[in-house]
Tab-separated table of C-alpha atoms in Angstrom:
chain	number	residue	atom	x	y	z
A	194	UNK	CA	98.216	88.168	105.250
A	195	UNK	CA	98.066	91.107	103.391
A	196	UNK	CA	93.789	89.253	102.379
A	197	UNK	CA	93.151	89.192	106.177
A	198	UNK	CA	94.853	92.715	106.446
A	199	UNK	CA	91.908	94.015	103.585
A	200	UNK	CA	89.336	92.659	104.934
A	201	UNK	CA	89.771	94.558	108.294
A	202	UNK	CA	90.368	97.609	105.671
A	203	UNK	CA	87.366	97.201	104.370
A	204	UNK	CA	84.550	95.006	106.310
A	205	UNK	CA	82.633	98.708	106.036
A	206	UNK	CA	83.482	99.147	102.724
A	207	UNK	CA	79.482	99.137	102.617
A	208	UNK	CA	79.836	101.302	105.263
A	209	UNK	CA	78.150	104.687	102.707
A	210	UNK	CA	76.885	102.034	100.917
A	211	UNK	CA	72.424	102.902	101.522
A	212	UNK	CA	74.206	106.903	101.166
A	213	UNK	CA	71.390	107.745	97.984
A	214	UNK	CA	68.228	107.300	99.449
A	215	UNK	CA	99.950	136.402	92.210
A	216	UNK	CA	102.966	137.209	94.698
A	217	UNK	CA	106.251	135.639	94.732
A	218	UNK	CA	106.444	132.172	95.827
A	219	UNK	CA	108.436	131.331	98.573
A	220	UNK	CA	109.256	127.237	98.645
A	221	UNK	CA	110.578	126.098	101.830
A	222	UNK	CA	111.002	122.801	103.857
A	223	UNK	CA	109.336	122.280	107.655
A	224	UNK	CA	112.790	123.577	108.806
A	225	UNK	CA	112.178	126.742	107.353
A	226	UNK	CA	109.955	130.060	108.676
A	227	UNK	CA	106.647	129.996	108.451
A	228	UNK	CA	104.269	132.639	107.003
A	229	UNK	CA	104.412	135.778	108.720
A	230	UNK	CA	101.111	136.183	110.193
A	231	UNK	CA	98.915	138.944	110.867
A	232	UNK	CA	97.117	139.013	114.355
A	233	UNK	CA	93.394	138.994	114.494
A	234	UNK	CA	90.276	140.670	112.241
A	235	UNK	CA	88.518	142.861	114.147
A	236	UNK	CA	85.414	143.540	115.111
A	237	UNK	CA	84.733	140.087	113.392
A	238	UNK	CA	81.499	139.474	115.801
A	239	UNK	CA	78.802	136.753	114.823
A	240	UNK	CA	76.261	137.648	112.515
A	241	UNK	CA	75.591	139.855	110.197
A	242	UNK	CA	73.718	142.511	112.731
A	243	UNK	CA	76.923	143.156	114.466
A	244	UNK	CA	77.595	144.279	111.009
A	245	UNK	CA	77.290	145.247	107.612
A	246	UNK	CA	75.076	143.201	104.990
A	247	UNK	CA	76.341	142.830	101.258
A	248	UNK	CA	73.353	144.060	98.677
A	249	UNK	CA	73.185	140.851	96.715
A	250	UNK	CA	70.807	140.899	94.207
A	251	UNK	CA	69.980	137.204	92.543
A	252	UNK	CA	66.974	136.735	89.691
A	253	UNK	CA	64.517	136.903	92.803
A	254	UNK	CA	66.074	140.349	94.370
A	255	UNK	CA	66.461	137.914	97.437
A	256	UNK	CA	69.612	139.436	99.732
A	257	UNK	CA	72.362	137.374	100.917
A	258	UNK	CA	73.784	138.628	104.182
A	259	UNK	CA	77.723	139.966	105.029
A	260	UNK	CA	78.716	136.576	107.431
A	261	UNK	CA	81.391	137.730	110.479
A	262	UNK	CA	84.620	135.784	110.013
A	263	UNK	CA	86.435	134.549	112.926
A	264	UNK	CA	88.162	136.338	114.584
A	265	UNK	CA	91.361	134.460	114.297
A	266	UNK	CA	92.782	136.423	110.699
A	267	UNK	CA	93.002	132.597	110.069
A	268	UNK	CA	91.240	130.568	106.816
A	269	UNK	CA	92.194	126.702	106.536
A	270	UNK	CA	92.146	124.197	104.021
A	271	UNK	CA	92.167	120.648	102.533
A	272	UNK	CA	93.310	120.683	99.034
A	273	UNK	CA	90.426	119.261	96.342
A	274	UNK	CA	89.954	118.913	92.822
A	275	UNK	CA	87.239	117.831	92.480
A	276	UNK	CA	85.163	118.883	89.799
A	277	UNK	CA	82.296	116.407	89.295
A	278	UNK	CA	79.598	118.863	91.054
A	279	UNK	CA	79.499	121.341	87.933
A	280	UNK	CA	79.624	117.927	86.079
A	281	UNK	CA	76.866	116.651	87.464
A	282	UNK	CA	74.757	120.195	87.513
A	283	UNK	CA	75.277	120.687	83.736
A	284	UNK	CA	74.090	116.309	83.383
A	285	UNK	CA	70.615	117.638	85.162
A	286	UNK	CA	70.418	121.519	83.094
A	287	UNK	CA	71.405	119.522	79.955
A	288	UNK	CA	67.895	116.968	80.876
A	289	UNK	CA	65.522	119.709	81.655
A	290	UNK	CA	66.040	120.422	85.532
A	291	UNK	CA	67.746	122.226	88.147
A	292	UNK	CA	70.196	120.159	90.609
A	293	UNK	CA	69.873	119.840	94.154
A	294	UNK	CA	71.063	122.411	95.964
A	295	UNK	CA	72.767	120.137	98.403
A	296	UNK	CA	74.682	118.289	94.737
A	297	UNK	CA	76.075	122.113	93.917
A	298	UNK	CA	79.685	123.204	95.870
A	299	UNK	CA	81.280	125.990	94.643
A	300	UNK	CA	85.032	125.103	94.284
A	301	UNK	CA	83.676	121.948	92.003
A	302	UNK	CA	82.317	124.455	89.768
A	303	UNK	CA	85.305	126.422	89.567
A	304	UNK	CA	88.061	124.482	89.611
A	305	UNK	CA	86.242	122.596	85.864
A	306	UNK	CA	87.809	125.141	84.296
A	307	UNK	CA	91.343	126.305	83.444
A	308	UNK	CA	93.813	128.626	85.024
A	309	UNK	CA	96.494	131.431	84.491
A	310	UNK	CA	98.383	130.217	87.098
A	311	UNK	CA	102.184	130.071	85.702
A	312	UNK	CA	103.433	126.503	86.741
A	313	UNK	CA	106.286	125.498	89.794
A	314	UNK	CA	109.559	124.864	88.360
A	315	UNK	CA	109.828	120.721	90.712
A	316	UNK	CA	106.906	119.249	92.513
A	317	UNK	CA	104.852	120.797	94.885
A	318	UNK	CA	102.617	124.804	94.239
A	319	UNK	CA	103.158	127.812	92.276
A	320	UNK	CA	100.884	130.355	94.695
A	321	UNK	CA	98.938	133.746	92.723
A	322	UNK	CA	96.793	135.850	94.847
A	323	UNK	CA	94.658	138.112	93.430
A	324	UNK	CA	90.873	139.610	92.397
A	325	UNK	CA	88.995	142.926	91.416
A	326	UNK	CA	85.921	144.601	93.967
A	327	UNK	CA	82.630	143.324	93.225
A	328	UNK	CA	79.274	145.504	92.871
A	329	UNK	CA	78.793	148.810	93.300
A	330	UNK	CA	79.552	148.130	97.062
A	331	UNK	CA	81.749	150.010	99.220
A	332	UNK	CA	84.628	147.846	99.992
A	333	UNK	CA	83.849	144.417	99.104
A	334	UNK	CA	86.769	142.189	96.916
A	335	UNK	CA	86.074	138.324	95.014
A	336	UNK	CA	89.830	137.395	96.208
A	337	UNK	CA	91.424	134.762	94.412
A	338	UNK	CA	94.333	131.775	96.048
A	339	UNK	CA	95.752	129.946	92.812
A	340	UNK	CA	97.184	127.272	93.248
A	341	UNK	CA	99.373	124.871	90.554
A	342	UNK	CA	101.695	122.171	90.236
A	343	UNK	CA	103.086	121.560	87.209
A	344	UNK	CA	102.195	119.176	84.309
A	345	UNK	CA	102.951	115.608	83.740
A	346	UNK	CA	106.051	114.210	81.954
A	347	UNK	CA	104.991	111.174	80.186
A	348	UNK	CA	108.126	109.657	79.778
A	349	UNK	CA	109.264	109.641	83.287
A	350	UNK	CA	106.370	108.652	85.870
A	351	UNK	CA	106.734	106.357	87.736
A	352	UNK	CA	104.322	102.771	85.970
A	353	UNK	CA	100.462	102.497	87.259
A	354	UNK	CA	99.136	100.292	88.444
A	355	UNK	CA	95.466	100.534	88.206
A	356	UNK	CA	92.166	98.562	89.830
A	357	UNK	CA	89.039	99.397	87.593
A	358	UNK	CA	85.829	99.430	90.441
A	359	UNK	CA	83.052	98.842	87.360
A	360	UNK	CA	79.679	99.108	88.625
A	361	UNK	CA	77.316	96.760	86.360
A	362	UNK	CA	74.277	97.058	88.229
A	363	UNK	CA	70.429	97.277	86.688
A	364	UNK	CA	71.187	100.863	87.594
A	365	UNK	CA	74.141	100.815	85.225
A	366	UNK	CA	72.219	99.581	81.668
A	367	UNK	CA	70.352	102.551	81.030
A	368	UNK	CA	72.331	105.556	78.222
A	369	UNK	CA	75.183	107.232	79.259
A	370	UNK	CA	76.885	104.847	82.385
A	371	UNK	CA	78.284	101.407	81.267
A	372	UNK	CA	78.088	102.057	77.713
A	373	UNK	CA	79.983	105.422	78.173
A	374	UNK	CA	82.060	103.078	81.438
A	375	UNK	CA	83.099	100.593	78.683
A	376	UNK	CA	83.868	103.475	75.956
A	377	UNK	CA	86.691	105.272	78.670
A	378	UNK	CA	87.740	101.724	79.547
A	379	UNK	CA	88.801	100.927	75.873
A	380	UNK	CA	90.497	104.636	75.486
A	381	UNK	CA	92.305	103.700	78.751
A	382	UNK	CA	94.050	100.500	77.468
A	383	UNK	CA	95.287	101.646	74.377
A	384	UNK	CA	96.471	105.561	76.149
A	385	UNK	CA	98.428	103.455	79.069
A	386	UNK	CA	102.675	102.931	79.099
A	387	UNK	CA	103.241	98.823	78.350
A	388	UNK	CA	104.451	99.465	81.914
A	389	UNK	CA	101.488	99.639	83.781
A	390	UNK	CA	98.757	97.293	84.816
A	391	UNK	CA	95.416	96.929	84.745
A	392	UNK	CA	92.745	94.962	86.903
A	393	UNK	CA	88.809	95.109	86.293
A	394	UNK	CA	86.869	93.957	89.326
A	395	UNK	CA	83.101	93.974	88.422
A	396	UNK	CA	80.303	94.292	91.012
A	397	UNK	CA	76.188	93.844	90.945
A	398	UNK	CA	75.136	91.817	93.746
A	399	UNK	CA	78.258	90.489	94.965
A	400	UNK	CA	81.629	91.247	93.106
A	401	UNK	CA	83.780	89.676	91.316
A	402	UNK	CA	87.759	89.570	88.930
A	403	UNK	CA	87.378	90.329	85.574
A	404	UNK	CA	90.399	90.989	84.615
A	405	UNK	CA	93.378	90.078	87.346
A	406	UNK	CA	96.533	92.596	87.296
A	407	UNK	CA	97.850	92.711	83.901
A	408	UNK	CA	100.845	94.382	82.458
A	409	UNK	CA	100.187	95.693	79.383
A	410	UNK	CA	102.651	95.535	77.657
A	411	UNK	CA	102.848	91.527	77.810
A	412	UNK	CA	101.580	89.530	74.455
A	413	UNK	CA	98.061	89.782	73.500
A	414	UNK	CA	97.272	91.686	77.053
A	415	UNK	CA	95.992	95.042	75.918
A	416	UNK	CA	93.440	93.321	73.393
A	417	UNK	CA	91.927	90.332	76.203
A	418	UNK	CA	92.089	93.684	78.200
A	419	UNK	CA	89.312	94.901	75.877
A	420	UNK	CA	87.997	91.807	75.342
A	421	UNK	CA	86.743	91.730	79.014
A	422	UNK	CA	85.157	95.463	79.221
A	423	UNK	CA	83.059	94.840	76.508
A	424	UNK	CA	81.443	91.213	77.677
A	425	UNK	CA	80.564	93.685	80.495
A	426	UNK	CA	77.012	93.881	80.425
A	427	UNK	CA	73.874	95.316	83.391
A	428	UNK	CA	72.839	92.472	85.980
A	429	UNK	CA	71.073	93.349	89.348
A	430	UNK	CA	71.754	95.229	92.698
A	431	UNK	CA	74.672	97.321	93.563
A	432	UNK	CA	76.450	96.203	96.347
A	433	UNK	CA	78.874	98.765	96.860
A	434	UNK	CA	80.875	97.281	99.597
A	435	UNK	CA	81.233	93.936	97.860
A	436	UNK	CA	83.187	95.902	94.731
A	437	UNK	CA	85.205	98.444	96.429
A	438	UNK	CA	86.268	95.002	98.983
A	439	UNK	CA	87.534	93.135	96.143
A	440	UNK	CA	89.515	95.981	94.664
A	441	UNK	CA	90.911	96.302	97.239
A	442	UNK	CA	91.895	93.507	97.820
A	443	UNK	CA	92.849	93.376	93.684
A	444	UNK	CA	95.044	96.721	94.190
A	445	UNK	CA	96.840	95.052	97.630
A	446	UNK	CA	98.285	92.642	96.036
A	447	UNK	CA	98.997	94.167	92.832
A	448	UNK	CA	100.457	96.987	93.958
A	449	UNK	CA	104.259	98.246	93.407
A	450	UNK	CA	107.088	99.408	95.035
A	451	UNK	CA	108.296	102.782	93.306
A	452	UNK	CA	104.510	102.518	91.441
A	453	UNK	CA	101.495	104.961	90.965
A	454	UNK	CA	98.759	102.720	92.792
A	455	UNK	CA	95.503	103.488	92.876
A	456	UNK	CA	91.499	101.950	93.160
A	457	UNK	CA	88.861	103.986	90.540
A	458	UNK	CA	85.697	103.431	90.920
A	459	UNK	CA	82.946	104.172	87.680
A	460	UNK	CA	79.932	103.762	88.960
A	461	UNK	CA	76.637	105.563	89.902
A	462	UNK	CA	76.510	105.290	92.945
A	463	UNK	CA	73.080	104.685	93.372
A	464	UNK	CA	73.904	101.674	96.131
A	465	UNK	CA	70.783	99.911	97.371
A	466	UNK	CA	73.245	96.753	99.096
A	467	UNK	CA	75.081	96.392	101.677
A	468	UNK	CA	75.767	97.244	104.701
A	469	UNK	CA	74.640	100.237	106.145
A	470	UNK	CA	76.127	102.291	108.052
A	471	UNK	CA	78.809	105.230	106.812
A	472	UNK	CA	80.861	106.072	109.113
A	473	UNK	CA	82.572	102.433	109.373
A	474	UNK	CA	82.798	102.722	104.756
A	475	UNK	CA	85.201	105.262	105.292
A	476	UNK	CA	86.972	105.022	107.861
A	477	UNK	CA	88.061	101.538	106.246
A	478	UNK	CA	89.214	103.410	103.124
A	479	UNK	CA	90.368	105.739	104.952
A	480	UNK	CA	92.721	103.029	106.158
A	481	UNK	CA	94.100	101.685	103.262
A	482	UNK	CA	95.370	105.227	101.973
A	483	UNK	CA	96.736	105.878	105.990
A	484	UNK	CA	98.662	102.060	105.897
A	485	UNK	CA	99.369	101.290	102.062
A	486	UNK	CA	99.262	104.300	99.637
A	487	UNK	CA	96.186	103.105	97.568
A	488	UNK	CA	94.560	106.278	96.284
A	489	UNK	CA	90.573	106.676	95.443
A	490	UNK	CA	89.577	108.056	92.238
A	491	UNK	CA	85.819	108.171	91.478
A	492	UNK	CA	83.989	109.004	87.988
A	493	UNK	CA	80.609	109.628	88.411
A	494	UNK	CA	78.307	108.607	85.151
A	495	UNK	CA	73.968	108.831	85.043
A	496	UNK	CA	71.036	110.717	85.542
A	497	UNK	CA	71.117	109.956	88.324
A	498	UNK	CA	74.293	109.913	90.517
A	499	UNK	CA	75.207	109.589	94.302
A	500	UNK	CA	77.505	113.256	94.237
A	501	UNK	CA	77.518	112.926	97.872
A	502	UNK	CA	78.497	109.149	98.402
A	503	UNK	CA	80.718	109.006	95.754
A	504	UNK	CA	82.767	112.432	97.277
A	505	UNK	CA	83.135	111.438	100.676
A	506	UNK	CA	84.323	107.360	99.528
A	507	UNK	CA	87.257	109.497	97.442
A	508	UNK	CA	87.674	112.701	100.183
A	509	UNK	CA	88.963	109.629	102.531
A	510	UNK	CA	90.858	107.738	100.065
A	511	UNK	CA	93.063	110.447	98.993
A	512	UNK	CA	91.762	111.109	95.152
A	513	UNK	CA	89.692	112.872	93.626
A	514	UNK	CA	86.302	113.088	91.908
A	515	UNK	CA	85.151	114.007	88.082
A	516	UNK	CA	82.133	113.332	86.242
A	517	UNK	CA	81.429	112.071	82.388
A	518	UNK	CA	77.757	112.035	81.312
A	519	UNK	CA	79.496	112.457	76.758
A	520	UNK	CA	82.140	109.909	75.201
A	521	UNK	CA	84.060	113.195	74.260
A	522	UNK	CA	84.318	113.478	78.458
A	523	UNK	CA	84.961	110.577	79.218
A	524	UNK	CA	87.528	110.297	75.917
A	525	UNK	CA	88.993	113.029	77.914
A	526	UNK	CA	89.273	112.052	81.143
A	527	UNK	CA	90.868	108.392	80.506
A	528	UNK	CA	93.121	110.149	76.943
A	529	UNK	CA	93.899	113.329	77.499
A	530	UNK	CA	93.678	113.643	81.766
A	531	UNK	CA	94.889	110.375	81.860
A	532	UNK	CA	98.622	111.377	83.280
A	533	UNK	CA	96.639	113.751	85.934
A	534	UNK	CA	94.745	111.161	87.045
A	535	UNK	CA	96.714	109.241	87.926
A	536	UNK	CA	99.725	111.205	89.099
A	537	UNK	CA	100.522	113.006	92.256
A	538	UNK	CA	102.864	116.165	93.003
A	539	UNK	CA	102.081	115.992	95.798
A	540	UNK	CA	100.233	114.969	99.376
A	541	UNK	CA	98.574	116.286	102.346
A	542	UNK	CA	98.348	119.584	100.874
A	543	UNK	CA	96.963	121.896	102.645
A	544	UNK	CA	96.350	125.495	102.615
A	545	UNK	CA	96.126	127.767	104.861
A	546	UNK	CA	95.377	132.313	104.229
A	547	UNK	CA	96.184	135.146	107.102
A	548	UNK	CA	94.101	137.973	106.574
A	549	UNK	CA	96.418	141.529	108.269
A	550	UNK	CA	93.626	143.346	110.396
A	551	UNK	CA	95.503	146.376	109.412
A	552	UNK	CA	93.580	146.228	105.995
A	553	UNK	CA	91.021	143.741	106.115
A	554	UNK	CA	87.482	144.053	108.049
A	555	UNK	CA	85.519	140.895	107.118
A	556	UNK	CA	86.690	137.541	104.373
A	557	UNK	CA	85.112	134.604	103.802
A	558	UNK	CA	85.685	131.973	101.506
A	559	UNK	CA	83.445	130.834	99.191
A	560	UNK	CA	82.580	126.688	100.079
A	561	UNK	CA	85.657	124.562	100.827
A	562	UNK	CA	82.679	123.369	104.055
A	563	UNK	CA	83.321	119.688	103.671
A	564	UNK	CA	86.928	120.677	103.810
A	565	UNK	CA	87.644	123.240	106.787
A	566	UNK	CA	91.052	122.449	108.698
A	567	UNK	CA	91.332	123.736	111.991
A	568	UNK	CA	93.784	126.587	111.879
A	569	UNK	CA	96.237	125.091	114.508
A	570	UNK	CA	96.928	121.906	112.533
A	571	UNK	CA	98.245	123.552	109.500
A	572	UNK	CA	101.301	122.231	110.085
A	573	UNK	CA	100.786	118.486	111.576
A	574	UNK	CA	101.108	116.645	108.761
A	575	UNK	CA	99.565	113.957	110.868
A	576	UNK	CA	95.645	115.571	109.735
A	577	UNK	CA	95.025	114.856	105.743
A	578	UNK	CA	95.032	117.581	103.485
A	579	UNK	CA	94.246	117.006	99.352
A	580	UNK	CA	96.099	114.174	97.255
A	581	UNK	CA	96.748	116.690	93.705
A	582	UNK	CA	97.744	115.718	90.664
A	583	UNK	CA	100.859	116.971	88.016
A	584	UNK	CA	98.981	119.475	86.063
A	585	UNK	CA	96.030	120.526	88.269
A	586	UNK	CA	94.925	123.376	89.471
A	587	UNK	CA	93.654	124.760	92.851
A	588	UNK	CA	91.085	127.177	93.539
A	589	UNK	CA	90.196	129.196	96.535
A	590	UNK	CA	87.734	132.319	96.721
A	591	UNK	CA	87.218	134.767	98.453
A	592	UNK	CA	84.935	137.358	99.187
A	593	UNK	CA	86.932	140.109	101.285
A	594	UNK	CA	85.712	143.330	103.131
A	595	UNK	CA	88.776	146.219	102.862
A	596	UNK	CA	88.694	148.906	105.736
A	597	UNK	CA	88.043	152.247	104.367
A	598	UNK	CA	91.395	154.408	102.882
A	599	UNK	CA	93.261	150.812	103.345
A	600	UNK	CA	96.410	150.461	101.385
A	601	UNK	CA	99.047	148.023	101.196
A	602	UNK	CA	99.466	144.158	102.669
A	603	UNK	CA	95.755	141.885	102.825
A	604	UNK	CA	96.685	138.105	102.796
A	605	UNK	CA	99.235	135.916	102.559
A	606	UNK	CA	98.430	132.444	101.607
A	607	UNK	CA	100.356	129.233	102.300
A	608	UNK	CA	100.339	125.755	100.823
A	609	UNK	CA	102.304	123.686	102.653
A	610	UNK	CA	102.308	120.015	101.349
A	611	UNK	CA	104.548	116.402	101.742
A	612	UNK	CA	106.658	114.396	98.861
A	613	UNK	CA	105.163	112.167	96.712
A	614	UNK	CA	108.166	109.538	97.063
A	615	UNK	CA	109.635	111.213	101.067
A	616	UNK	CA	106.782	112.585	102.147
A	617	UNK	CA	109.489	115.528	103.600
A	618	UNK	CA	107.115	118.830	104.255
A	619	UNK	CA	107.227	122.165	101.993
A	620	UNK	CA	105.797	125.126	102.238
A	621	UNK	CA	105.368	128.125	99.702
A	622	UNK	CA	103.692	130.711	99.212
A	623	UNK	CA	102.372	134.301	98.015
A	624	UNK	CA	100.771	137.517	99.058
A	625	UNK	CA	98.279	140.313	98.058
A	626	UNK	CA	98.280	144.170	98.576
A	627	UNK	CA	95.090	146.162	98.881
A	628	UNK	CA	96.481	147.826	94.907
A	629	UNK	CA	96.046	144.049	93.513
A	630	UNK	CA	91.907	144.340	94.206
A	631	UNK	CA	91.593	147.612	93.148
A	632	UNK	CA	89.844	146.635	89.513
A	633	UNK	CA	86.325	146.162	88.215
A	634	UNK	CA	85.639	142.368	88.225
A	635	UNK	CA	84.183	142.958	85.085
A	636	UNK	CA	86.646	145.386	84.017
A	637	UNK	CA	87.593	144.157	79.996
A	638	UNK	CA	91.441	144.335	82.267
A	639	UNK	CA	90.653	142.281	84.672
A	640	UNK	CA	92.213	138.460	83.820
A	641	UNK	CA	89.263	136.652	81.764
A	642	UNK	CA	90.325	133.585	84.633
A	643	UNK	CA	89.412	135.759	87.011
A	644	UNK	CA	86.168	136.876	85.628
A	645	UNK	CA	85.154	133.090	84.733
A	646	UNK	CA	86.073	131.583	88.160
A	647	UNK	CA	83.547	134.201	89.138
A	648	UNK	CA	80.802	133.698	86.416
A	649	UNK	CA	80.941	129.909	87.821
A	650	UNK	CA	81.424	130.669	90.829
A	651	UNK	CA	78.191	133.158	91.173
A	652	UNK	CA	75.890	130.310	89.669
A	653	UNK	CA	77.389	127.585	92.047
A	654	UNK	CA	75.656	130.633	94.354
A	655	UNK	CA	72.134	131.249	92.148
A	656	UNK	CA	72.484	127.454	91.913
A	657	UNK	CA	72.597	126.647	96.213
A	658	UNK	CA	70.746	129.166	97.211
A	659	UNK	CA	67.262	129.543	94.619
A	660	UNK	CA	65.408	128.984	97.294
A	661	UNK	CA	66.477	130.612	100.357
A	662	UNK	CA	68.479	134.204	98.527
A	663	UNK	CA	71.088	133.172	101.258
A	664	UNK	CA	73.987	133.588	99.158
A	665	UNK	CA	77.520	133.282	99.837
A	666	UNK	CA	79.089	136.248	97.058
A	667	UNK	CA	78.475	139.959	97.011
A	668	UNK	CA	77.281	141.828	93.838
A	669	UNK	CA	75.545	138.306	92.434
A	670	UNK	CA	74.218	139.468	88.829
A	671	UNK	CA	71.012	137.825	88.563
A	672	UNK	CA	71.258	134.918	85.945
A	673	UNK	CA	69.577	137.175	82.794
A	674	UNK	CA	73.233	138.823	83.413
A	675	UNK	CA	75.396	136.288	84.652
A	676	UNK	CA	74.631	134.700	80.550
A	677	UNK	CA	75.626	137.608	79.588
A	678	UNK	CA	78.764	137.874	81.210
A	679	UNK	CA	79.556	134.396	80.201
A	680	UNK	CA	79.549	134.248	77.002
A	681	UNK	CA	80.888	137.528	76.342
A	682	UNK	CA	84.485	135.529	78.120
A	683	UNK	CA	83.499	132.061	75.602
A	684	UNK	CA	84.275	134.603	73.000
A	685	UNK	CA	87.189	136.748	74.912
A	686	UNK	CA	89.045	133.633	75.238
A	687	UNK	CA	87.538	130.932	72.785
A	688	UNK	CA	87.155	127.874	74.965
A	689	UNK	CA	84.532	125.600	74.461
A	690	UNK	CA	84.261	125.072	78.072
A	691	UNK	CA	83.709	128.997	78.901
A	692	UNK	CA	80.603	128.473	75.772
A	693	UNK	CA	79.422	125.142	77.779
A	694	UNK	CA	79.243	127.194	81.408
A	695	UNK	CA	77.251	130.323	79.263
A	696	UNK	CA	74.751	127.743	77.409
A	697	UNK	CA	74.167	126.254	80.998
A	698	UNK	CA	73.192	129.422	82.859
A	699	UNK	CA	71.630	130.161	80.530
A	700	UNK	CA	69.341	126.844	80.591
A	701	UNK	CA	69.103	127.429	84.578
A	702	UNK	CA	67.710	130.598	83.543
A	703	UNK	CA	64.739	129.340	81.444
A	704	UNK	CA	63.959	126.585	84.244
A	705	UNK	CA	64.319	129.796	86.948
A	706	UNK	CA	61.583	131.407	84.334
A	707	UNK	CA	59.119	129.077	83.595
């Protein structure tokens, strides 16, 4: 029966295979009061010609027009903790080329960095809202909505049942692909607990079960799992359909009630064999998620990487994506961050920001284009949101223009999620006043982490729009200035990740200048 169901669920798993070519918190159940919503923001005519423009000067002096907001005053989106876009862009820059603008997503750049948000007391989220003025443009601010979950409790977490679906196609034979996956898997085998289970499915032109689901506490289990991983070798073409079909078969057969059941796809996502209907693939993965609760975590590798395909698969699988290009990154992902990647604090999490028309003239969400949710679906728990694990943060940045002389309430941010165990709905909210947006972004008194977020967002904006100049952020510095600010923040924070960001900005500037 299970295999017949899974066959139906994954019959089109190949479907996308060719897609390459600081406010107070208020936690409430669904029976609680809704967050107070202000009325619509007025003057929200379509097109920059009906309002002012910001003069966001990029490295080449291009102007980035103000985009008028929707008249409802609401902004709603599903949470997203993906970071692969930044990791892949960094790899491309290390290799001496600019990433494709279509592979750059603002929110994944920002989410790649440590934040300064307080942790909530239980499952769910804390909500922090702050910001600062940008550039010399009167009224424009960068507003930050920060959400955080409680860190992992490795001792008390549920057991994990992980099915690793490993791409062993010919393209994985290049350095930094299958060899990196093997290092990562060996590290994971050593870190997982005795009550965790692990299976390995490999795929090339077809798929096979290299290691059936095995409890790692069994005698000799870890040694056997390591030997299976060591024997992996690149083969032929990339039939992603076969790999995911077989992987989900294994995951559903070995799923345990009360455990965290995950499929982990490790691939360069350069599929070239299998069926070619992407919508069918996404539908099948979504059905497996909704019926059986098996989420998909994607790990991308390789200098050539099918980022769009991986993101779409994982979004439908209620998981997230990461990208690794070095052994250090692989170890950090599979050792230091493993509980974050396999645990769960919230299901179907969505955020809605309500802007106050008395103080706000215009606003715009930066990024999250493919995570938009209809405003009226915010409290419809049948509408899919994002899955968020322990110790995760989600940051959403808004460009906000306040009315002249604005004082008092600016916006209220509310996050809604389902309990990961009993699926009961909960909410938490935070608000921000105009005086919290009054400080200047680059002043030393502004939170260093907010400034890092700004650098990451401006950097993504520059990479997305270097050929059009149609940026999303006001007050954009050129890449040279942005690199200087990133290096200063690296010294202030003493954070190696911020140092890497500064070096990536330098590389982009050098490539643009060349």
